[in-house]
């Protein structure tokens, strides 16, 4: 048992015969025991997606060896692939502004072991949530943003990402629009959360606008960040019902709850390598 190590392999490639045999046969030949396997064939796009969690029963089969040898298989089938240790934590930078409900929820889940992440840093354009970061012992980086300083601020953010070896950036109610260049740099590794009233209620106080229109559903969307504002590949969504008795405060509270839950699920699945990009959409192996 002591020689066993558990890994996750994800594959995205053109669909065709022999793919499952190629991957499973590769693992079998290296004493790999499959623990969980999920796959999806997108017939419309002609692409194949697969996630395999497996253990190796031979201590000599290291992750470096697996990566080096699987590269030959991947090249043969034109695979985009990733292989990582199943238990490896995802180093996560959380970015916030003034609303702390998503930050507080993520930090709590991280501390109680519900999220497979490490949080080496929190960044914000305001200082309001610094005490919360301090209470969890996480370094807080105040990076003010104005029109004149935006480029410099984003440069500091990228320096932080590189210095802390960040795997994932989470915009946990970070109320600044990222530049196209930064979005491109962080493509596939930055998650945003917002209310699901868009495009109906844009701008300030969307929950108040929704209350005035008598909405009956309050929801949230977590998606990968792209240069198209709030239109990146969707990872997770959820809604809660409200009725005519709900006040503005009730709707705001319901929105905060669902935002926190949806964002936490998106972060959890990303950290467990359960999300694969499928063009403008995602494949989520829950």
mmCIF file of N, CA and C in Angstrom, residues 19-151:
data_model
loop_
_atom_site.group_PDB
_atom_site.id
_atom_site.type_symbol
_atom_site.label_atom_id
_atom_site.label_comp_id
_atom_site.label_asym_id
_atom_site.label_seq_id
_atom_site.Cartn_x
_atom_site.Cartn_y
_atom_site.Cartn_z
ATOM 1 N N UNK A 19 -9.261 5.318 -28.913
ATOM 2 C CA UNK A 19 -8.829 6.250 -27.874
ATOM 3 C C UNK A 19 -8.877 5.623 -26.481
ATOM 4 N N UNK A 20 -9.993 4.993 -26.161
ATOM 5 C CA UNK A 20 -10.146 4.406 -24.821
ATOM 6 C C UNK A 20 -9.109 3.302 -24.611
ATOM 7 N N UNK A 21 -8.924 2.484 -25.622
ATOM 8 C CA UNK A 21 -7.930 1.405 -25.520
ATOM 9 C C UNK A 21 -6.520 1.970 -25.367
ATOM 10 N N UNK A 22 -6.231 3.042 -26.094
ATOM 11 C CA UNK A 22 -4.888 3.626 -26.026
ATOM 12 C C UNK A 22 -4.569 4.114 -24.623
ATOM 13 N N UNK A 23 -5.538 4.775 -23.992
ATOM 14 C CA UNK A 23 -5.295 5.328 -22.652
ATOM 15 C C UNK A 23 -5.308 4.236 -21.599
ATOM 16 N N UNK A 24 -6.356 3.412 -21.608
ATOM 17 C CA UNK A 24 -6.447 2.365 -20.581
ATOM 18 C C UNK A 24 -5.326 1.343 -20.744
ATOM 19 N N UNK A 25 -4.960 1.041 -21.994
ATOM 20 C CA UNK A 25 -3.855 0.107 -22.213
ATOM 21 C C UNK A 25 -2.542 0.664 -21.712
ATOM 22 N N UNK A 26 -2.321 1.956 -21.923
ATOM 23 C CA UNK A 26 -1.114 2.605 -21.418
ATOM 24 C C UNK A 26 -1.032 2.454 -19.896
ATOM 25 N N UNK A 27 -2.151 2.696 -19.218
ATOM 26 C CA UNK A 27 -2.148 2.600 -17.753
ATOM 27 C C UNK A 27 -1.948 1.157 -17.294
ATOM 28 N N UNK A 28 -2.609 0.210 -17.971
ATOM 29 C CA UNK A 28 -2.480 -1.206 -17.598
ATOM 30 C C UNK A 28 -1.030 -1.668 -17.691
ATOM 31 N N UNK A 29 -0.363 -1.243 -18.736
ATOM 32 C CA UNK A 29 1.028 -1.659 -18.941
ATOM 33 C C UNK A 29 1.962 -1.090 -17.875
ATOM 34 N N UNK A 30 1.493 -0.101 -17.137
ATOM 35 C CA UNK A 30 2.322 0.518 -16.093
ATOM 36 C C UNK A 30 1.729 0.309 -14.704
ATOM 37 N N UNK A 31 1.035 -0.807 -14.548
ATOM 38 C CA UNK A 31 0.441 -1.210 -13.265
ATOM 39 C C UNK A 31 -0.548 -0.177 -12.752
ATOM 40 N N UNK A 32 -1.284 0.448 -13.667
ATOM 41 C CA UNK A 32 -2.271 1.426 -13.261
ATOM 42 C C UNK A 32 -3.620 0.791 -12.990
ATOM 43 N N UNK A 33 -4.189 1.118 -11.852
ATOM 44 C CA UNK A 33 -5.502 0.609 -11.460
ATOM 45 C C UNK A 33 -6.494 1.772 -11.506
ATOM 46 N N UNK A 34 -7.464 1.710 -12.421
ATOM 47 C CA UNK A 34 -8.405 2.811 -12.603
ATOM 48 C C UNK A 34 -9.419 2.845 -11.464
ATOM 49 N N UNK A 35 -9.520 3.992 -10.801
ATOM 50 C CA UNK A 35 -10.437 4.176 -9.684
ATOM 51 C C UNK A 35 -11.718 4.883 -10.112
ATOM 52 N N UNK A 36 -11.604 5.797 -11.062
ATOM 53 C CA UNK A 36 -12.780 6.524 -11.556
ATOM 54 C C UNK A 36 -12.520 6.918 -13.003
ATOM 55 N N UNK A 37 -13.520 6.701 -13.860
ATOM 56 C CA UNK A 37 -13.371 7.044 -15.278
ATOM 57 C C UNK A 37 -14.662 7.689 -15.773
ATOM 58 N N UNK A 38 -14.529 8.869 -16.368
ATOM 59 C CA UNK A 38 -15.660 9.540 -16.995
ATOM 60 C C UNK A 38 -15.230 10.024 -18.377
ATOM 61 N N UNK A 39 -16.157 9.961 -19.319
ATOM 62 C CA UNK A 39 -15.823 10.414 -20.659
ATOM 63 C C UNK A 39 -17.056 10.993 -21.340
ATOM 64 N N UNK A 40 -16.804 11.777 -22.369
ATOM 65 C CA UNK A 40 -17.883 12.430 -23.112
ATOM 66 C C UNK A 40 -17.451 12.604 -24.561
ATOM 67 N N UNK A 41 -18.316 12.186 -25.463
ATOM 68 C CA UNK A 41 -18.053 12.370 -26.883
ATOM 69 C C UNK A 41 -18.960 13.471 -27.404
ATOM 70 N N UNK A 42 -18.375 14.567 -27.846
ATOM 71 C CA UNK A 42 -19.129 15.657 -28.455
ATOM 72 C C UNK A 42 -19.211 15.374 -29.951
ATOM 73 N N UNK A 43 -20.306 14.733 -30.358
ATOM 74 C CA UNK A 43 -20.414 14.296 -31.747
ATOM 75 C C UNK A 43 -20.510 15.483 -32.708
ATOM 76 N N UNK A 44 -21.140 16.548 -32.253
ATOM 77 C CA UNK A 44 -21.288 17.711 -33.123
ATOM 78 C C UNK A 44 -19.932 18.321 -33.476
ATOM 79 N N UNK A 45 -19.057 18.416 -32.468
ATOM 80 C CA UNK A 45 -17.732 19.003 -32.691
ATOM 81 C C UNK A 45 -16.688 17.947 -33.037
ATOM 82 N N UNK A 46 -17.054 16.667 -32.867
ATOM 83 C CA UNK A 46 -16.108 15.603 -33.159
ATOM 84 C C UNK A 46 -14.943 15.550 -32.195
ATOM 85 N N UNK A 47 -15.233 15.777 -30.911
ATOM 86 C CA UNK A 47 -14.159 15.764 -29.909
ATOM 87 C C UNK A 47 -14.487 14.783 -28.790
ATOM 88 N N UNK A 48 -13.417 14.304 -28.184
ATOM 89 C CA UNK A 48 -13.498 13.303 -27.125
ATOM 90 C C UNK A 48 -12.884 13.887 -25.856
ATOM 91 N N UNK A 49 -13.568 13.711 -24.739
ATOM 92 C CA UNK A 49 -13.097 14.211 -23.453
ATOM 93 C C UNK A 49 -13.099 13.052 -22.454
ATOM 94 N N UNK A 50 -12.056 13.006 -21.637
ATOM 95 C CA UNK A 50 -11.958 11.915 -20.668
ATOM 96 C C UNK A 50 -11.214 12.371 -19.414
ATOM 97 N N UNK A 51 -11.690 11.874 -18.283
ATOM 98 C CA UNK A 51 -10.992 12.088 -17.005
ATOM 99 C C UNK A 51 -10.851 10.728 -16.327
ATOM 100 N N UNK A 52 -9.620 10.382 -15.975
ATOM 101 C CA UNK A 52 -9.350 9.107 -15.309
ATOM 102 C C UNK A 52 -8.579 9.369 -14.019
ATOM 103 N N UNK A 53 -9.097 8.840 -12.942
ATOM 104 C CA UNK A 53 -8.354 8.838 -11.675
ATOM 105 C C UNK A 53 -7.854 7.417 -11.459
ATOM 106 N N UNK A 54 -6.569 7.279 -11.235
ATOM 107 C CA UNK A 54 -5.994 5.944 -11.136
ATOM 108 C C UNK A 54 -4.871 5.918 -10.104
ATOM 109 N N UNK A 55 -4.560 4.712 -9.667
ATOM 110 C CA UNK A 55 -3.427 4.522 -8.767
ATOM 111 C C UNK A 55 -2.414 3.617 -9.439
ATOM 112 N N UNK A 56 -1.160 3.817 -9.092
ATOM 113 C CA UNK A 56 -0.101 2.952 -9.614
ATOM 114 C C UNK A 56 0.331 1.997 -8.510
ATOM 115 N N UNK A 57 0.447 0.740 -8.877
ATOM 116 C CA UNK A 57 0.805 -0.294 -7.910
ATOM 117 C C UNK A 57 2.287 -0.613 -7.915
ATOM 118 N N UNK A 58 3.026 0.104 -8.756
ATOM 119 C CA UNK A 58 4.476 -0.100 -8.879
ATOM 120 C C UNK A 58 5.166 1.205 -8.485
ATOM 121 N N UNK A 59 5.914 1.187 -7.416
ATOM 122 C CA UNK A 59 6.586 2.389 -6.930
ATOM 123 C C UNK A 59 7.566 2.983 -7.908
ATOM 124 N N UNK A 60 8.013 2.189 -8.880
ATOM 125 C CA UNK A 60 8.973 2.695 -9.862
ATOM 126 C C UNK A 60 8.306 3.557 -10.934
ATOM 127 N N UNK A 61 6.970 3.510 -10.994
ATOM 128 C CA UNK A 61 6.236 4.297 -11.994
ATOM 129 C C UNK A 61 5.924 5.658 -11.385
ATOM 130 N N UNK A 62 6.784 6.620 -11.624
ATOM 131 C CA UNK A 62 6.640 7.961 -11.067
ATOM 132 C C UNK A 62 5.830 8.846 -11.999
ATOM 133 N N UNK A 63 5.416 9.995 -11.497
ATOM 134 C CA UNK A 63 4.643 10.919 -12.326
ATOM 135 C C UNK A 63 5.489 11.465 -13.474
ATOM 136 N N UNK A 64 6.776 11.669 -13.234
ATOM 137 C CA UNK A 64 7.647 12.139 -14.317
ATOM 138 C C UNK A 64 7.763 11.094 -15.425
ATOM 139 N N UNK A 65 7.869 9.847 -15.033
ATOM 140 C CA UNK A 65 7.941 8.775 -16.028
ATOM 141 C C UNK A 65 6.627 8.681 -16.810
ATOM 142 N N UNK A 66 5.496 8.759 -16.098
ATOM 143 C CA UNK A 66 4.200 8.691 -16.763
ATOM 144 C C UNK A 66 4.037 9.820 -17.776
ATOM 145 N N UNK A 67 4.428 11.018 -17.376
ATOM 146 C CA UNK A 67 4.301 12.160 -18.287
ATOM 147 C C UNK A 67 5.174 11.989 -19.526
ATOM 148 N N UNK A 68 6.383 11.583 -19.307
ATOM 149 C CA UNK A 68 7.301 11.430 -20.437
ATOM 150 C C UNK A 68 6.812 10.364 -21.411
ATOM 151 N N UNK A 69 6.316 9.245 -20.891
ATOM 152 C CA UNK A 69 5.914 8.145 -21.755
ATOM 153 C C UNK A 69 4.534 8.376 -22.372
ATOM 154 N N UNK A 70 3.649 9.072 -21.668
ATOM 155 C CA UNK A 70 2.323 9.317 -22.236
ATOM 156 C C UNK A 70 2.386 10.354 -23.355
ATOM 157 N N UNK A 71 3.406 11.175 -23.353
ATOM 158 C CA UNK A 71 3.543 12.195 -24.400
ATOM 159 C C UNK A 71 3.533 11.561 -25.789
ATOM 160 N N UNK A 72 4.080 10.350 -25.914
ATOM 161 C CA UNK A 72 4.095 9.658 -27.207
ATOM 162 C C UNK A 72 2.683 9.276 -27.638
ATOM 163 N N UNK A 73 1.898 8.769 -26.684
ATOM 164 C CA UNK A 73 0.501 8.419 -26.967
ATOM 165 C C UNK A 73 -0.283 9.677 -27.343
ATOM 166 N N UNK A 74 -0.078 10.743 -26.580
ATOM 167 C CA UNK A 74 -0.801 11.989 -26.826
ATOM 168 C C UNK A 74 -0.508 12.549 -28.212
ATOM 169 N N UNK A 75 0.737 12.493 -28.611
ATOM 170 C CA UNK A 75 1.110 13.016 -29.921
ATOM 171 C C UNK A 75 0.459 12.205 -31.043
ATOM 172 N N UNK A 76 0.326 10.903 -30.838
ATOM 173 C CA UNK A 76 -0.252 10.036 -31.869
ATOM 174 C C UNK A 76 -1.709 10.394 -32.151
ATOM 175 N N UNK A 77 -2.441 10.826 -31.093
ATOM 176 C CA UNK A 77 -3.869 11.103 -31.253
ATOM 177 C C UNK A 77 -4.209 12.596 -31.188
ATOM 178 N N UNK A 78 -3.203 13.441 -31.146
ATOM 179 C CA UNK A 78 -3.449 14.875 -31.102
ATOM 180 C C UNK A 78 -4.137 15.322 -29.825
ATOM 181 N N UNK A 79 -3.703 14.791 -28.709
ATOM 182 C CA UNK A 79 -4.363 15.057 -27.429
ATOM 183 C C UNK A 79 -3.850 16.321 -26.747
ATOM 184 N N UNK A 80 -4.785 17.098 -26.194
ATOM 185 C CA UNK A 80 -4.449 18.048 -25.147
ATOM 186 C C UNK A 80 -4.649 17.277 -23.839
ATOM 187 N N UNK A 81 -3.670 17.280 -22.963
ATOM 188 C CA UNK A 81 -3.774 16.438 -21.785
ATOM 189 C C UNK A 81 -3.077 17.060 -20.584
ATOM 190 N N UNK A 82 -3.449 16.570 -19.434
ATOM 191 C CA UNK A 82 -2.836 17.006 -18.178
ATOM 192 C C UNK A 82 -2.777 15.819 -17.234
ATOM 193 N N UNK A 83 -1.661 15.664 -16.566
ATOM 194 C CA UNK A 83 -1.498 14.601 -15.568
ATOM 195 C C UNK A 83 -0.972 15.234 -14.291
ATOM 196 N N UNK A 84 -1.688 15.015 -13.204
ATOM 197 C CA UNK A 84 -1.264 15.594 -11.930
ATOM 198 C C UNK A 84 -1.582 14.635 -10.796
ATOM 199 N N UNK A 85 -0.894 14.825 -9.677
ATOM 200 C CA UNK A 85 -1.194 14.044 -8.484
ATOM 201 C C UNK A 85 -2.601 14.388 -8.004
ATOM 202 N N UNK A 86 -3.400 13.378 -7.709
ATOM 203 C CA UNK A 86 -4.806 13.593 -7.378
ATOM 204 C C UNK A 86 -4.987 14.483 -6.154
ATOM 205 N N UNK A 87 -4.078 14.383 -5.207
ATOM 206 C CA UNK A 87 -4.221 15.127 -3.960
ATOM 207 C C UNK A 87 -3.502 16.473 -3.963
ATOM 208 N N UNK A 88 -2.861 16.817 -5.079
ATOM 209 C CA UNK A 88 -2.094 18.073 -5.117
ATOM 210 C C UNK A 88 -3.024 19.261 -4.955
ATOM 211 N N UNK A 89 -2.735 20.158 -3.997
ATOM 212 C CA UNK A 89 -3.601 21.331 -3.819
ATOM 213 C C UNK A 89 -3.410 22.335 -4.946
ATOM 214 N N UNK A 90 -4.480 23.016 -5.285
ATOM 215 C CA UNK A 90 -4.465 24.034 -6.327
ATOM 216 C C UNK A 90 -4.159 25.384 -5.667
ATOM 217 N N UNK A 91 -3.014 25.952 -6.008
ATOM 218 C CA UNK A 91 -2.613 27.214 -5.391
ATOM 219 C C UNK A 91 -3.483 28.345 -5.963
ATOM 220 N N UNK A 92 -4.234 28.983 -5.072
ATOM 221 C CA UNK A 92 -5.322 29.874 -5.482
ATOM 222 C C UNK A 92 -5.140 31.282 -4.951
ATOM 223 N N UNK A 93 -5.185 32.244 -5.859
ATOM 224 C CA UNK A 93 -5.218 33.662 -5.492
ATOM 225 C C UNK A 93 -6.666 34.112 -5.529
ATOM 226 N N UNK A 94 -7.156 34.652 -4.418
ATOM 227 C CA UNK A 94 -8.520 35.162 -4.361
ATOM 228 C C UNK A 94 -8.480 36.682 -4.453
ATOM 229 N N UNK A 95 -9.277 37.222 -5.378
ATOM 230 C CA UNK A 95 -9.342 38.665 -5.570
ATOM 231 C C UNK A 95 -10.732 39.154 -5.187
ATOM 232 N N UNK A 96 -10.773 40.238 -4.415
ATOM 233 C CA UNK A 96 -12.041 40.758 -3.902
ATOM 234 C C UNK A 96 -12.035 42.287 -3.965
ATOM 235 N N UNK A 97 -13.208 42.858 -3.741
ATOM 236 C CA UNK A 97 -13.310 44.318 -3.590
ATOM 237 C C UNK A 97 -13.831 44.629 -2.197
ATOM 238 N N UNK A 98 -15.142 44.847 -2.049
ATOM 239 C CA UNK A 98 -15.683 45.187 -0.726
ATOM 240 C C UNK A 98 -16.648 44.147 -0.178
ATOM 241 N N UNK A 99 -17.313 43.380 -1.052
ATOM 242 C CA UNK A 99 -18.257 42.361 -0.590
ATOM 243 C C UNK A 99 -17.490 41.108 -0.180
ATOM 244 N N UNK A 100 -17.713 40.662 1.058
ATOM 245 C CA UNK A 100 -16.887 39.588 1.592
ATOM 246 C C UNK A 100 -17.543 38.227 1.682
ATOM 247 N N UNK A 101 -18.789 38.079 1.196
ATOM 248 C CA UNK A 101 -19.476 36.805 1.416
ATOM 249 C C UNK A 101 -18.806 35.638 0.684
ATOM 250 N N UNK A 102 -18.368 35.848 -0.544
ATOM 251 C CA UNK A 102 -17.708 34.768 -1.276
ATOM 252 C C UNK A 102 -16.325 34.472 -0.705
ATOM 253 N N UNK A 103 -15.587 35.503 -0.362
ATOM 254 C CA UNK A 103 -14.266 35.316 0.245
ATOM 255 C C UNK A 103 -14.378 34.542 1.545
ATOM 256 N N UNK A 104 -15.288 34.949 2.404
ATOM 257 C CA UNK A 104 -15.444 34.291 3.696
ATOM 258 C C UNK A 104 -15.813 32.821 3.515
ATOM 259 N N UNK A 105 -16.695 32.543 2.559
ATOM 260 C CA UNK A 105 -17.123 31.175 2.317
ATOM 261 C C UNK A 105 -15.963 30.316 1.812
ATOM 262 N N UNK A 106 -15.188 30.846 0.873
ATOM 263 C CA UNK A 106 -14.058 30.086 0.334
ATOM 264 C C UNK A 106 -13.006 29.817 1.407
ATOM 265 N N UNK A 107 -12.705 30.822 2.218
ATOM 266 C CA UNK A 107 -11.707 30.643 3.270
ATOM 267 C C UNK A 107 -12.168 29.614 4.300
ATOM 268 N N UNK A 108 -13.448 29.655 4.649
ATOM 269 C CA UNK A 108 -13.982 28.686 5.609
ATOM 270 C C UNK A 108 -13.898 27.267 5.050
ATOM 271 N N UNK A 109 -14.310 27.099 3.795
ATOM 272 C CA UNK A 109 -14.270 25.768 3.188
ATOM 273 C C UNK A 109 -12.828 25.267 3.045
ATOM 274 N N UNK A 110 -11.918 26.184 2.718
ATOM 275 C CA UNK A 110 -10.500 25.812 2.621
ATOM 276 C C UNK A 110 -9.984 25.333 3.966
ATOM 277 N N UNK A 111 -10.274 26.081 5.011
ATOM 278 C CA UNK A 111 -9.765 25.728 6.329
ATOM 279 C C UNK A 111 -10.330 24.414 6.858
ATOM 280 N N UNK A 112 -11.594 24.104 6.512
ATOM 281 C CA UNK A 112 -12.144 22.848 7.031
ATOM 282 C C UNK A 112 -11.923 21.668 6.085
ATOM 283 N N UNK A 113 -11.122 21.887 5.033
ATOM 284 C CA UNK A 113 -10.728 20.800 4.152
ATOM 285 C C UNK A 113 -11.717 20.457 3.057
ATOM 286 N N UNK A 114 -12.729 21.304 2.840
ATOM 287 C CA UNK A 114 -13.736 21.023 1.822
ATOM 288 C C UNK A 114 -13.269 21.389 0.422
ATOM 289 N N UNK A 115 -12.213 22.182 0.312
ATOM 290 C CA UNK A 115 -11.673 22.573 -0.984
ATOM 291 C C UNK A 115 -10.213 22.154 -1.079
ATOM 292 N N UNK A 116 -9.847 21.576 -2.201
ATOM 293 C CA UNK A 116 -8.482 21.093 -2.423
ATOM 294 C C UNK A 116 -7.614 22.241 -2.955
ATOM 295 N N UNK A 117 -7.473 23.270 -2.128
ATOM 296 C CA UNK A 117 -6.718 24.450 -2.546
ATOM 297 C C UNK A 117 -5.760 24.878 -1.435
ATOM 298 N N UNK A 118 -4.797 25.695 -1.837
ATOM 299 C CA UNK A 118 -3.990 26.486 -0.919
ATOM 300 C C UNK A 118 -4.263 27.942 -1.260
ATOM 301 N N UNK A 119 -4.283 28.802 -0.255
ATOM 302 C CA UNK A 119 -4.520 30.226 -0.494
ATOM 303 C C UNK A 119 -3.313 31.010 0.017
ATOM 304 N N UNK A 120 -2.306 31.209 -0.834
ATOM 305 C CA UNK A 120 -1.112 31.933 -0.399
ATOM 306 C C UNK A 120 -1.277 33.432 -0.403
ATOM 307 N N UNK A 121 -2.363 33.950 -1.009
ATOM 308 C CA UNK A 121 -2.508 35.400 -1.101
ATOM 309 C C UNK A 121 -3.948 35.786 -1.417
ATOM 310 N N UNK A 122 -4.325 36.961 -0.918
ATOM 311 C CA UNK A 122 -5.588 37.613 -1.265
ATOM 312 C C UNK A 122 -5.237 38.999 -1.778
ATOM 313 N N UNK A 123 -5.836 39.395 -2.894
ATOM 314 C CA UNK A 123 -5.569 40.713 -3.472
ATOM 315 C C UNK A 123 -6.870 41.495 -3.576
ATOM 316 N N UNK A 124 -6.777 42.794 -3.336
ATOM 317 C CA UNK A 124 -7.978 43.622 -3.395
ATOM 318 C C UNK A 124 -7.631 45.044 -3.790
ATOM 319 N N UNK A 125 -8.586 45.708 -4.436
ATOM 320 C CA UNK A 125 -8.417 47.125 -4.758
ATOM 321 C C UNK A 125 -8.898 48.018 -3.627
ATOM 322 N N UNK A 126 -9.358 47.419 -2.519
ATOM 323 C CA UNK A 126 -9.752 48.151 -1.314
ATOM 324 C C UNK A 126 -9.193 47.431 -0.091
ATOM 325 N N UNK A 127 -9.204 48.091 1.041
ATOM 326 C CA UNK A 127 -8.678 47.494 2.272
ATOM 327 C C UNK A 127 -9.776 46.944 3.190
ATOM 328 N N UNK A 128 -11.013 47.018 2.772
ATOM 329 C CA UNK A 128 -12.128 46.658 3.647
ATOM 330 C C UNK A 128 -12.035 45.239 4.206
ATOM 331 N N UNK A 129 -11.536 44.294 3.411
ATOM 332 C CA UNK A 129 -11.536 42.886 3.815
ATOM 333 C C UNK A 129 -10.185 42.403 4.337
ATOM 334 N N UNK A 130 -9.273 43.338 4.565
ATOM 335 C CA UNK A 130 -7.972 42.954 5.115
ATOM 336 C C UNK A 130 -8.098 42.273 6.472
ATOM 337 N N UNK A 131 -8.965 42.755 7.385
ATOM 338 C CA UNK A 131 -9.104 42.060 8.676
ATOM 339 C C UNK A 131 -9.555 40.605 8.523
ATOM 340 N N UNK A 132 -10.422 40.335 7.550
ATOM 341 C CA UNK A 132 -10.866 38.965 7.324
ATOM 342 C C UNK A 132 -9.701 38.100 6.856
ATOM 343 N N UNK A 133 -8.910 38.611 5.932
ATOM 344 C CA UNK A 133 -7.730 37.868 5.467
ATOM 345 C C UNK A 133 -6.774 37.610 6.625
ATOM 346 N N UNK A 134 -6.547 38.618 7.450
ATOM 347 C CA UNK A 134 -5.643 38.487 8.591
ATOM 348 C C UNK A 134 -6.133 37.428 9.565
ATOM 349 N N UNK A 135 -7.460 37.352 9.764
ATOM 350 C CA UNK A 135 -8.014 36.374 10.706
ATOM 351 C C UNK A 135 -7.748 34.948 10.254
ATOM 352 N N UNK A 136 -7.546 34.742 8.961
ATOM 353 C CA UNK A 136 -7.212 33.418 8.435
ATOM 354 C C UNK A 136 -5.718 33.251 8.211
ATOM 355 N N UNK A 137 -4.950 34.272 8.524
ATOM 356 C CA UNK A 137 -3.500 34.183 8.378
ATOM 357 C C UNK A 137 -3.020 34.207 6.946
ATOM 358 N N UNK A 138 -3.801 34.818 6.048
ATOM 359 C CA UNK A 138 -3.431 34.875 4.632
ATOM 360 C C UNK A 138 -2.903 36.267 4.299
ATOM 361 N N UNK A 139 -1.738 36.378 3.679
ATOM 362 C CA UNK A 139 -1.205 37.691 3.290
ATOM 363 C C UNK A 139 -2.184 38.444 2.393
ATOM 364 N N UNK A 140 -2.389 39.728 2.715
ATOM 365 C CA UNK A 140 -3.335 40.578 1.990
ATOM 366 C C UNK A 140 -2.554 41.608 1.187
ATOM 367 N N UNK A 141 -2.868 41.706 -0.098
ATOM 368 C CA UNK A 141 -2.159 42.626 -0.981
ATOM 369 C C UNK A 141 -3.133 43.687 -1.473
ATOM 370 N N UNK A 142 -2.919 44.912 -1.048
ATOM 371 C CA UNK A 142 -3.774 46.020 -1.480
ATOM 372 C C UNK A 142 -3.202 46.592 -2.771
ATOM 373 N N UNK A 143 -3.961 46.455 -3.849
ATOM 374 C CA UNK A 143 -3.525 46.938 -5.164
ATOM 375 C C UNK A 143 -4.611 47.858 -5.704
ATOM 376 N N UNK A 144 -4.515 49.158 -5.416
ATOM 377 C CA UNK A 144 -5.537 50.103 -5.887
ATOM 378 C C UNK A 144 -5.568 50.145 -7.416
ATOM 379 N N UNK A 145 -6.763 50.394 -7.949
ATOM 380 C CA UNK A 145 -6.929 50.461 -9.398
ATOM 381 C C UNK A 145 -7.695 51.724 -9.771
ATOM 382 N N UNK A 146 -7.097 52.521 -10.627
ATOM 383 C CA UNK A 146 -7.782 53.655 -11.241
ATOM 384 C C UNK A 146 -7.547 53.558 -12.741
ATOM 385 N N UNK A 147 -8.221 54.400 -13.489
ATOM 386 C CA UNK A 147 -8.014 54.390 -14.935
ATOM 387 C C UNK A 147 -6.547 54.635 -15.281
ATOM 388 N N UNK A 148 -5.922 55.536 -14.528
ATOM 389 C CA UNK A 148 -4.530 55.896 -14.808
ATOM 390 C C UNK A 148 -3.548 54.809 -14.375
ATOM 391 N N UNK A 149 -3.918 54.020 -13.336
ATOM 392 C CA UNK A 149 -2.982 53.031 -12.781
ATOM 393 C C UNK A 149 -3.324 51.597 -13.150
ATOM 394 N N UNK A 150 -4.318 51.387 -14.003
ATOM 395 C CA UNK A 150 -4.797 50.030 -14.297
ATOM 396 C C UNK A 150 -3.680 49.130 -14.834
ATOM 397 N N UNK A 151 -2.915 49.614 -15.774
ATOM 398 C CA UNK A 151 -1.849 48.791 -16.360
ATOM 399 C C UNK A 151 -0.820 48.399 -15.304
#
